[in-house]
mmCIF file with all atom_site columns, C-alpha atoms in Angstrom:
data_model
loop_
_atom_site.group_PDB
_atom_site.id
_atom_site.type_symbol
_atom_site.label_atom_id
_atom_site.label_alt_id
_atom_site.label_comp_id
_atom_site.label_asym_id
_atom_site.label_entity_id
_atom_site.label_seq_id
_atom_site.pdbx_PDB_ins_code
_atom_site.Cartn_x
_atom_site.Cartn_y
_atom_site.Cartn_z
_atom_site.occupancy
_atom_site.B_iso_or_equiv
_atom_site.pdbx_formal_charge
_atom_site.auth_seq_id
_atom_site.auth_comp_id
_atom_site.auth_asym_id
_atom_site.auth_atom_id
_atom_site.pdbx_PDB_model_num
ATOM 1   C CA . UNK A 1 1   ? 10.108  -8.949  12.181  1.00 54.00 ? 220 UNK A CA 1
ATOM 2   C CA . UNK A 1 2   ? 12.267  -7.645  9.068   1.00 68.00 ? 221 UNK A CA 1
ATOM 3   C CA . UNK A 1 3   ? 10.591  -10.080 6.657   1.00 82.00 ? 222 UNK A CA 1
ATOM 4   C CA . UNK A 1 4   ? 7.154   -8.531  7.897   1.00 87.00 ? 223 UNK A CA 1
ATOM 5   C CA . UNK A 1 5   ? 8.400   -5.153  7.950   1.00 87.00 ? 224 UNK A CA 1
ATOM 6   C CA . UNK A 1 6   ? 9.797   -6.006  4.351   1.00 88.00 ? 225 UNK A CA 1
ATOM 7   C CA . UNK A 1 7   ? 6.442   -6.761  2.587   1.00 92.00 ? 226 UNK A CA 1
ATOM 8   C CA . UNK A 1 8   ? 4.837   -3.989  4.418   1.00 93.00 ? 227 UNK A CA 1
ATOM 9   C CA . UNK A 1 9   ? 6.831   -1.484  3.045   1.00 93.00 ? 228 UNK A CA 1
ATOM 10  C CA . UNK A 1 10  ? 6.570   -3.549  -0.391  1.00 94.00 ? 229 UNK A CA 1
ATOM 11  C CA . UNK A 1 11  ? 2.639   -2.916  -0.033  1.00 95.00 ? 230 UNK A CA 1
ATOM 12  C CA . UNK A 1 12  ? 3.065   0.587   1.158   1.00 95.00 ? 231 UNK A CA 1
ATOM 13  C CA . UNK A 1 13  ? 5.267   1.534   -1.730  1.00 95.00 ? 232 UNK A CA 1
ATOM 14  C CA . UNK A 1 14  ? 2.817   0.096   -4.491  1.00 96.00 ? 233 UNK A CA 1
ATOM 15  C CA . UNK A 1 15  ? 0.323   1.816   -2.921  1.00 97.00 ? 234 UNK A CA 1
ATOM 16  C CA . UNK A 1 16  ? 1.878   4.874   -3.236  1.00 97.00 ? 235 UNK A CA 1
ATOM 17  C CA . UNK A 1 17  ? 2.188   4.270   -6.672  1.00 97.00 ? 236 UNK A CA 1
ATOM 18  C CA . UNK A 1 18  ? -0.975  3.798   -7.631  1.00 97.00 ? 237 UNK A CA 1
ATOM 19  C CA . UNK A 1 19  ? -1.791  6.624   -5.738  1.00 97.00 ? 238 UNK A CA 1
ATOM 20  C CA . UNK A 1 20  ? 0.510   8.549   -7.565  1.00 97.00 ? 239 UNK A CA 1
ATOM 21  C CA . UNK A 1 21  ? -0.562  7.527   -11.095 1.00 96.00 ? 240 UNK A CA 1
ATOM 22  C CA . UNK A 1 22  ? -4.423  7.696   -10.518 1.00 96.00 ? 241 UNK A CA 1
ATOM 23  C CA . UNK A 1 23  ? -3.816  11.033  -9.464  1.00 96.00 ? 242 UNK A CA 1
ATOM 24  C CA . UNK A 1 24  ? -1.608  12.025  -12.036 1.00 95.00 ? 243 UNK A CA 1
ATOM 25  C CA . UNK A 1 25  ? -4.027  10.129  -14.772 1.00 94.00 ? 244 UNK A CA 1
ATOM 26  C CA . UNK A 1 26  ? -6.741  12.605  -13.261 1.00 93.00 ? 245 UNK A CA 1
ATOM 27  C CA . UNK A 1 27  ? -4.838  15.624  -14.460 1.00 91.00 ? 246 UNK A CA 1
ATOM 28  C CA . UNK A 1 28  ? -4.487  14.721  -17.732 1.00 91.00 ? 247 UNK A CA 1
ATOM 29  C CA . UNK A 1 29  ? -7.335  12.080  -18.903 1.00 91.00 ? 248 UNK A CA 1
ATOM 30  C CA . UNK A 1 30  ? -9.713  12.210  -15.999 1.00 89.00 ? 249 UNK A CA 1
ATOM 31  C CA . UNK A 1 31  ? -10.346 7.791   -16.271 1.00 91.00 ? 250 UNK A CA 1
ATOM 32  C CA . UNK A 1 32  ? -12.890 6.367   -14.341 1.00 92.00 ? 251 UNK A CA 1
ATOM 33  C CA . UNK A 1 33  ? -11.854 5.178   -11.695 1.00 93.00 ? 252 UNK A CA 1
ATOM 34  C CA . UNK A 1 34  ? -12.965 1.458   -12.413 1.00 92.00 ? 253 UNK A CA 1
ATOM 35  C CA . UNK A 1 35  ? -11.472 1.674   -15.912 1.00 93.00 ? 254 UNK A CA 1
ATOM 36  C CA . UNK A 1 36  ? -8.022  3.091   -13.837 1.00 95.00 ? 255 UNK A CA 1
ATOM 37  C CA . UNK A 1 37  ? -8.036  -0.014  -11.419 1.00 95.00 ? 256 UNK A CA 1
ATOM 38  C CA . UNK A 1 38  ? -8.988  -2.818  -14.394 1.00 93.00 ? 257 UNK A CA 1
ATOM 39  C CA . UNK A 1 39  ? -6.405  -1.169  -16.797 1.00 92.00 ? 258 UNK A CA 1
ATOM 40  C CA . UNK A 1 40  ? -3.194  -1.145  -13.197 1.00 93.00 ? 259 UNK A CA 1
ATOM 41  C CA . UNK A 1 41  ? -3.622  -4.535  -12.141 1.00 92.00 ? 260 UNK A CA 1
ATOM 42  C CA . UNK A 1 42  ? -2.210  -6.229  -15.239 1.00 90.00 ? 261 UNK A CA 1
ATOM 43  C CA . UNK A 1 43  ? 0.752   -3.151  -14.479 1.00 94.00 ? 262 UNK A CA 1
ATOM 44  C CA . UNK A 1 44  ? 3.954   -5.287  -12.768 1.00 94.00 ? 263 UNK A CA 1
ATOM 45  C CA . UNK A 1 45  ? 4.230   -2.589  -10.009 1.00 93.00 ? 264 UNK A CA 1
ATOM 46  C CA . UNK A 1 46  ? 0.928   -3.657  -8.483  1.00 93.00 ? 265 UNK A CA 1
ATOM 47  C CA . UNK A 1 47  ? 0.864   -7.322  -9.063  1.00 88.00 ? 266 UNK A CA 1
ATOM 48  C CA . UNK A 1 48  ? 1.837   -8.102  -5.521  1.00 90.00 ? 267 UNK A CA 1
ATOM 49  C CA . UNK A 1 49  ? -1.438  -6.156  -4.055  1.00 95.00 ? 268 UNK A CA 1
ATOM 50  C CA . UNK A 1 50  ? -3.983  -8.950  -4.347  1.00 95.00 ? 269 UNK A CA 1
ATOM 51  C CA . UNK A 1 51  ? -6.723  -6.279  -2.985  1.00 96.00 ? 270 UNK A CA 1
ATOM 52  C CA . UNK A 1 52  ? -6.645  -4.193  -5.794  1.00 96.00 ? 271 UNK A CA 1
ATOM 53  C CA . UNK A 1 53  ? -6.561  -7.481  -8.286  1.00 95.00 ? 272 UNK A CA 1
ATOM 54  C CA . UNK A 1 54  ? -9.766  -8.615  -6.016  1.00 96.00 ? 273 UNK A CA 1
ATOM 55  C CA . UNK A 1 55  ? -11.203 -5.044  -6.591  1.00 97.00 ? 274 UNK A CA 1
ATOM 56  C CA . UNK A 1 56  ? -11.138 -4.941  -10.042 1.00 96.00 ? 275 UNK A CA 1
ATOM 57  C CA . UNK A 1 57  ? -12.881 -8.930  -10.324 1.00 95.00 ? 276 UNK A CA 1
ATOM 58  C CA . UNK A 1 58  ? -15.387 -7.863  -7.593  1.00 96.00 ? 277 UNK A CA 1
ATOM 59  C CA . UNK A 1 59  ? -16.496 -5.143  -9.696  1.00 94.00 ? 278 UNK A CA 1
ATOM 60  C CA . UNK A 1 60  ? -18.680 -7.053  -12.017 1.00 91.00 ? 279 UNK A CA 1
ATOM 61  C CA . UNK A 1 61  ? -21.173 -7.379  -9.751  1.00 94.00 ? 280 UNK A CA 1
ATOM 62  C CA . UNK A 1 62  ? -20.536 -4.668  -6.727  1.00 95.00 ? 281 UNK A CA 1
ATOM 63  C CA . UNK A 1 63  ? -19.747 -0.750  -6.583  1.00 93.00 ? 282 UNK A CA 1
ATOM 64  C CA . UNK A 1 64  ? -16.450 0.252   -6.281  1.00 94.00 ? 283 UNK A CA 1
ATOM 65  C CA . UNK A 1 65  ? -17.196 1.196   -2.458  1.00 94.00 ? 284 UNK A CA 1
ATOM 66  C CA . UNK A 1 66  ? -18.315 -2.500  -1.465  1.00 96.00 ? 285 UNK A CA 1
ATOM 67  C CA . UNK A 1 67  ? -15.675 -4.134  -3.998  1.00 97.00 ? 286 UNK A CA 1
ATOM 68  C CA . UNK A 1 68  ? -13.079 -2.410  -2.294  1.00 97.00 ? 287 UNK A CA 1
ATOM 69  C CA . UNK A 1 69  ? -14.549 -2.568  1.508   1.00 97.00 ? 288 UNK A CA 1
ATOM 70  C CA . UNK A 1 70  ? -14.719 -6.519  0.427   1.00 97.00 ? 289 UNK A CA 1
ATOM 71  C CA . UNK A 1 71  ? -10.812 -7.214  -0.965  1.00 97.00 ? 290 UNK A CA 1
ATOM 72  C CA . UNK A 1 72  ? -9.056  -5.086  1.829   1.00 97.00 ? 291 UNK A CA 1
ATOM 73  C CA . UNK A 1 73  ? -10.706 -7.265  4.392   1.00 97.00 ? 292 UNK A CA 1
ATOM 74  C CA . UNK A 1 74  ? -10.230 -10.244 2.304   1.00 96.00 ? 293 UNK A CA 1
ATOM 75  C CA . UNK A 1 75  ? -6.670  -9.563  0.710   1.00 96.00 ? 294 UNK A CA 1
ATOM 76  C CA . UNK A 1 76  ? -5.022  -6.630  2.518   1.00 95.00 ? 295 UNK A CA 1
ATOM 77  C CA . UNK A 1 77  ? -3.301  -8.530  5.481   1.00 93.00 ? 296 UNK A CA 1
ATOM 78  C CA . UNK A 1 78  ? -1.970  -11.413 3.018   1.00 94.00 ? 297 UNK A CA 1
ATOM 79  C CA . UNK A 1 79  ? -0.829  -7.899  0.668   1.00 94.00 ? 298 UNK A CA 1
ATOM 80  C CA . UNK A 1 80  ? 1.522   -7.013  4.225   1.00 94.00 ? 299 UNK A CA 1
ATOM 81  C CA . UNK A 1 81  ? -0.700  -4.244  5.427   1.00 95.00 ? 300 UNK A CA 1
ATOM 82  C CA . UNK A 1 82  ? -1.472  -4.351  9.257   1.00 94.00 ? 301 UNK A CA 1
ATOM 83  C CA . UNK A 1 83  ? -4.375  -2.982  11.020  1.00 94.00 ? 302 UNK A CA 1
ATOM 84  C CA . UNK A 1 84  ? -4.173  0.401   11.324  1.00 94.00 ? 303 UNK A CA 1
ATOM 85  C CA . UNK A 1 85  ? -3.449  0.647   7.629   1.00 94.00 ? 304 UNK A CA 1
ATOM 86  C CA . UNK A 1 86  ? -6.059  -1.451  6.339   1.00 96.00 ? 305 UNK A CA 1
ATOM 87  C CA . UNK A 1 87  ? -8.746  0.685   8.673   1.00 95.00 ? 306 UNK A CA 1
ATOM 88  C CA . UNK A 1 88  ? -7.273  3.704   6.575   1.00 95.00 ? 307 UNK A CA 1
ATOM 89  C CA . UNK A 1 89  ? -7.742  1.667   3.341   1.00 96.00 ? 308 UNK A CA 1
ATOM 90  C CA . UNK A 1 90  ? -11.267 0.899   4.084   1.00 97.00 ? 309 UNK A CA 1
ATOM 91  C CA . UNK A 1 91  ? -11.728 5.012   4.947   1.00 96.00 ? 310 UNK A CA 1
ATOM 92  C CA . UNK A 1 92  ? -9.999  5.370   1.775   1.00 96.00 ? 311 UNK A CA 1
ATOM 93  C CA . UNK A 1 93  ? -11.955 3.013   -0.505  1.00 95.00 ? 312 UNK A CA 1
ATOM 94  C CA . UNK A 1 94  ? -15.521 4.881   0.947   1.00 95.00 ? 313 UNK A CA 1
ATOM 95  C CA . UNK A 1 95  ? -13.898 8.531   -0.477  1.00 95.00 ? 314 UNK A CA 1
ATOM 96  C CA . UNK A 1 96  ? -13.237 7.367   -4.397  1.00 93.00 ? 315 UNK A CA 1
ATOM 97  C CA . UNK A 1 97  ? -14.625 7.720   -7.341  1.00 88.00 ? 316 UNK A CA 1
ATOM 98  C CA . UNK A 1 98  ? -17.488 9.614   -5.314  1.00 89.00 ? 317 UNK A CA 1
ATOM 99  C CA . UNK A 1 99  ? -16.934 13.164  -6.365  1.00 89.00 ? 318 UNK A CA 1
ATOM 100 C CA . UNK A 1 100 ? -15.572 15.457  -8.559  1.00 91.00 ? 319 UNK A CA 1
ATOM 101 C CA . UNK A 1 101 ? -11.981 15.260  -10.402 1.00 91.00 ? 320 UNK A CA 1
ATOM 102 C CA . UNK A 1 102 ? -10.290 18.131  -7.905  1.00 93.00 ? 321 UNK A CA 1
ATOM 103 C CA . UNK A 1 103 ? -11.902 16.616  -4.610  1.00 94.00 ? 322 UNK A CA 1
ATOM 104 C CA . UNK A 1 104 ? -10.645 13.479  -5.580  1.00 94.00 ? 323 UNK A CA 1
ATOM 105 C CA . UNK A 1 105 ? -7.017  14.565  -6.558  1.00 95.00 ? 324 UNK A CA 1
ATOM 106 C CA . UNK A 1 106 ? -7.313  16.041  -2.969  1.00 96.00 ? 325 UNK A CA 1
ATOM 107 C CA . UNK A 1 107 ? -8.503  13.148  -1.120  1.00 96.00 ? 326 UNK A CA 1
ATOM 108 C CA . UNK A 1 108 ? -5.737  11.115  -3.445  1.00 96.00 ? 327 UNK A CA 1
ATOM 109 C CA . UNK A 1 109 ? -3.053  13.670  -2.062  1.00 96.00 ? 328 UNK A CA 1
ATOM 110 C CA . UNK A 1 110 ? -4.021  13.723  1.642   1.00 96.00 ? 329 UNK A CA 1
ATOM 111 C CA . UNK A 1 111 ? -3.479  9.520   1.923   1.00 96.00 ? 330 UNK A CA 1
ATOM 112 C CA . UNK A 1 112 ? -0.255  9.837   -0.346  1.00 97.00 ? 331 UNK A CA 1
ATOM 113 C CA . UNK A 1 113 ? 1.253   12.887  2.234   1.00 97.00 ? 332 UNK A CA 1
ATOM 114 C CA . UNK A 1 114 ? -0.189  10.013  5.088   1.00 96.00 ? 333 UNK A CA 1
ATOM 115 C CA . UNK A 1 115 ? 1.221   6.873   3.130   1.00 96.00 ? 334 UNK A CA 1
ATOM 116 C CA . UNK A 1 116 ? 4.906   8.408   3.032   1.00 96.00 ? 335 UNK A CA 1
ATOM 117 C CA . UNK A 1 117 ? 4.847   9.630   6.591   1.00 96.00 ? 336 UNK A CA 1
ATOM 118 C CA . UNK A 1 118 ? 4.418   6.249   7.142   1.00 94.00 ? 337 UNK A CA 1
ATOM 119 C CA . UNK A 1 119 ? 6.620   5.071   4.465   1.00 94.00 ? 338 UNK A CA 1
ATOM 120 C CA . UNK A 1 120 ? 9.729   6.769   6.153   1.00 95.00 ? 339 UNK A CA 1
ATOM 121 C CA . UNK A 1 121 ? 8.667   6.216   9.794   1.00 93.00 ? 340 UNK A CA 1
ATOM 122 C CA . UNK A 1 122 ? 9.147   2.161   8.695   1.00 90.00 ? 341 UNK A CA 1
ATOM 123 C CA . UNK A 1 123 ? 12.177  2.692   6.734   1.00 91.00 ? 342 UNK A CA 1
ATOM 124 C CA . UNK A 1 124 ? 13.524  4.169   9.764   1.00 91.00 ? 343 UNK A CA 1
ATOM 125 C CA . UNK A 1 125 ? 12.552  0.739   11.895  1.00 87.00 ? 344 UNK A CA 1
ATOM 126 C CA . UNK A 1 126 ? 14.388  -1.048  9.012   1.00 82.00 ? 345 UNK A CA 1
ATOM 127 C CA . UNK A 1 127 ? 17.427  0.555   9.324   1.00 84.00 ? 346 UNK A CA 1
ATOM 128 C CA . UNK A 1 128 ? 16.917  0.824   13.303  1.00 83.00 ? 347 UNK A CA 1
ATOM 129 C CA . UNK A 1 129 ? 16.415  -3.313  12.600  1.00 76.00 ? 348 UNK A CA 1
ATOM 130 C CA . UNK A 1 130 ? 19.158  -3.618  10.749  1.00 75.00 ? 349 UNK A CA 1
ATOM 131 C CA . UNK A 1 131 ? 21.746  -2.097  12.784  1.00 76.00 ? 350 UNK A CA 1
ATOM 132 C CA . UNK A 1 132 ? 20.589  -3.986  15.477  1.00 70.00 ? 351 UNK A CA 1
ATOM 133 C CA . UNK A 1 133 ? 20.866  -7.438  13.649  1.00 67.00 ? 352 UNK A CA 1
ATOM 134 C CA . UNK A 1 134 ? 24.346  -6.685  12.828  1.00 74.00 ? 353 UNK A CA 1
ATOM 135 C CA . UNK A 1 135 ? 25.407  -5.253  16.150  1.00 68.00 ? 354 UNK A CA 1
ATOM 136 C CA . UNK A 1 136 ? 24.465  -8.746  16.924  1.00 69.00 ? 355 UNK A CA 1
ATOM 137 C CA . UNK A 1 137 ? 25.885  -10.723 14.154  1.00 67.00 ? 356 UNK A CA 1
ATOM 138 C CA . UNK A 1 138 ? 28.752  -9.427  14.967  1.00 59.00 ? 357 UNK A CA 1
ATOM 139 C CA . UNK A 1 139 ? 28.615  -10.152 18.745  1.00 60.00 ? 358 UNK A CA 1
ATOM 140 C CA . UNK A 1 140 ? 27.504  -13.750 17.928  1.00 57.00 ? 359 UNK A CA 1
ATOM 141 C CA . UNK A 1 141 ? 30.690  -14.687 16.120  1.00 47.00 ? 360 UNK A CA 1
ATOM 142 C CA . UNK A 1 142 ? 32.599  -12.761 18.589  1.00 50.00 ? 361 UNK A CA 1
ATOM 143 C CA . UNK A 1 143 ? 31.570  -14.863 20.988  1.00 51.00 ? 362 UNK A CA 1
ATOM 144 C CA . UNK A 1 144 ? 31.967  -18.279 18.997  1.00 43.00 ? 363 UNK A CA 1
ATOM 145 C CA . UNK A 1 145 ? 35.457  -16.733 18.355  1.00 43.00 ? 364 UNK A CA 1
ATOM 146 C CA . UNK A 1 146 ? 36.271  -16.717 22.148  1.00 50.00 ? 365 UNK A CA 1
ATOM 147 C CA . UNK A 1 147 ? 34.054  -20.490 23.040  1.00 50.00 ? 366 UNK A CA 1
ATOM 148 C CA . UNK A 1 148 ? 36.788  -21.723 20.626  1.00 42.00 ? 367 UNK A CA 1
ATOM 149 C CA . UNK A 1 149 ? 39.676  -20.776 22.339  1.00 40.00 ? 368 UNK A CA 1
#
């Protein structure tokens, strides 16, 4: 369970940053979005999500809508993402690069707000997790202690 919930949050968190730098990339130099994805694959922080790599290749020859739709059912469970946040990728990836610079830094800001909500609610299952794996590690040798006696 903790090395699933690990590359979850892993995916969650680059994510987020993307999120955060398109939409802070909109305030100041307004990119396309297809020039944004093909110039934040190559970036180290999003490496590890093979959807957006996928995105950017699939773009040659699809929209950005289909592109996307396409590498978050292709890519997006390998990335760590599980159902219900690939079905709000998908929801996501319909709303880009289809309007206007402010709808878009709203639509950016309303999955970010969603993203850490559920950001923190799996941080708090990690450290739930952890405690729990402890509490137990330290129960196991307690009891190994006593077998040897």
């Amino acid at each position: 369970m903790t090395g699933r919930l690990h590359r979850r949050l892993k995916a969650l968190e680059g994510l987020l940053g993307w999120l955060n730098e398109y939409d802070s990339r909109l305030s100041y130099t307004l990119p396309p979005l297809r020039d944004f994805l093909r110039d934040s694959v190559d970036d180290p922080a999003y490496r590890d999500l093979g959807f957006l790599r996928n995105t950017a290749s699939l773009l040659q020859e699809r929209d950005f809508g289909e592109a996307w739709a396409a590498s978050v059912e292709r890519y997006a469970g390998e990335d760590g993402f599980d159902t219900t946040d690939r079905k709000h990728l998908l929801a996501l990836g319909s709303r880009l690069g289809i309007s206007d610079a402010g709808s878009q830094r709203k639509i950016l800001r309303e999955e970010i707000t969603r993203l850490s909500e559920r950001r923190e609610e799996l941080l708090q299952k990690r450290r739930k997790a952890d405690r729990l794996y402890t509490l137990l590690g330290g129960s196991g040798g307690l009891a190994v202690a006593v077998l040897m006696m």
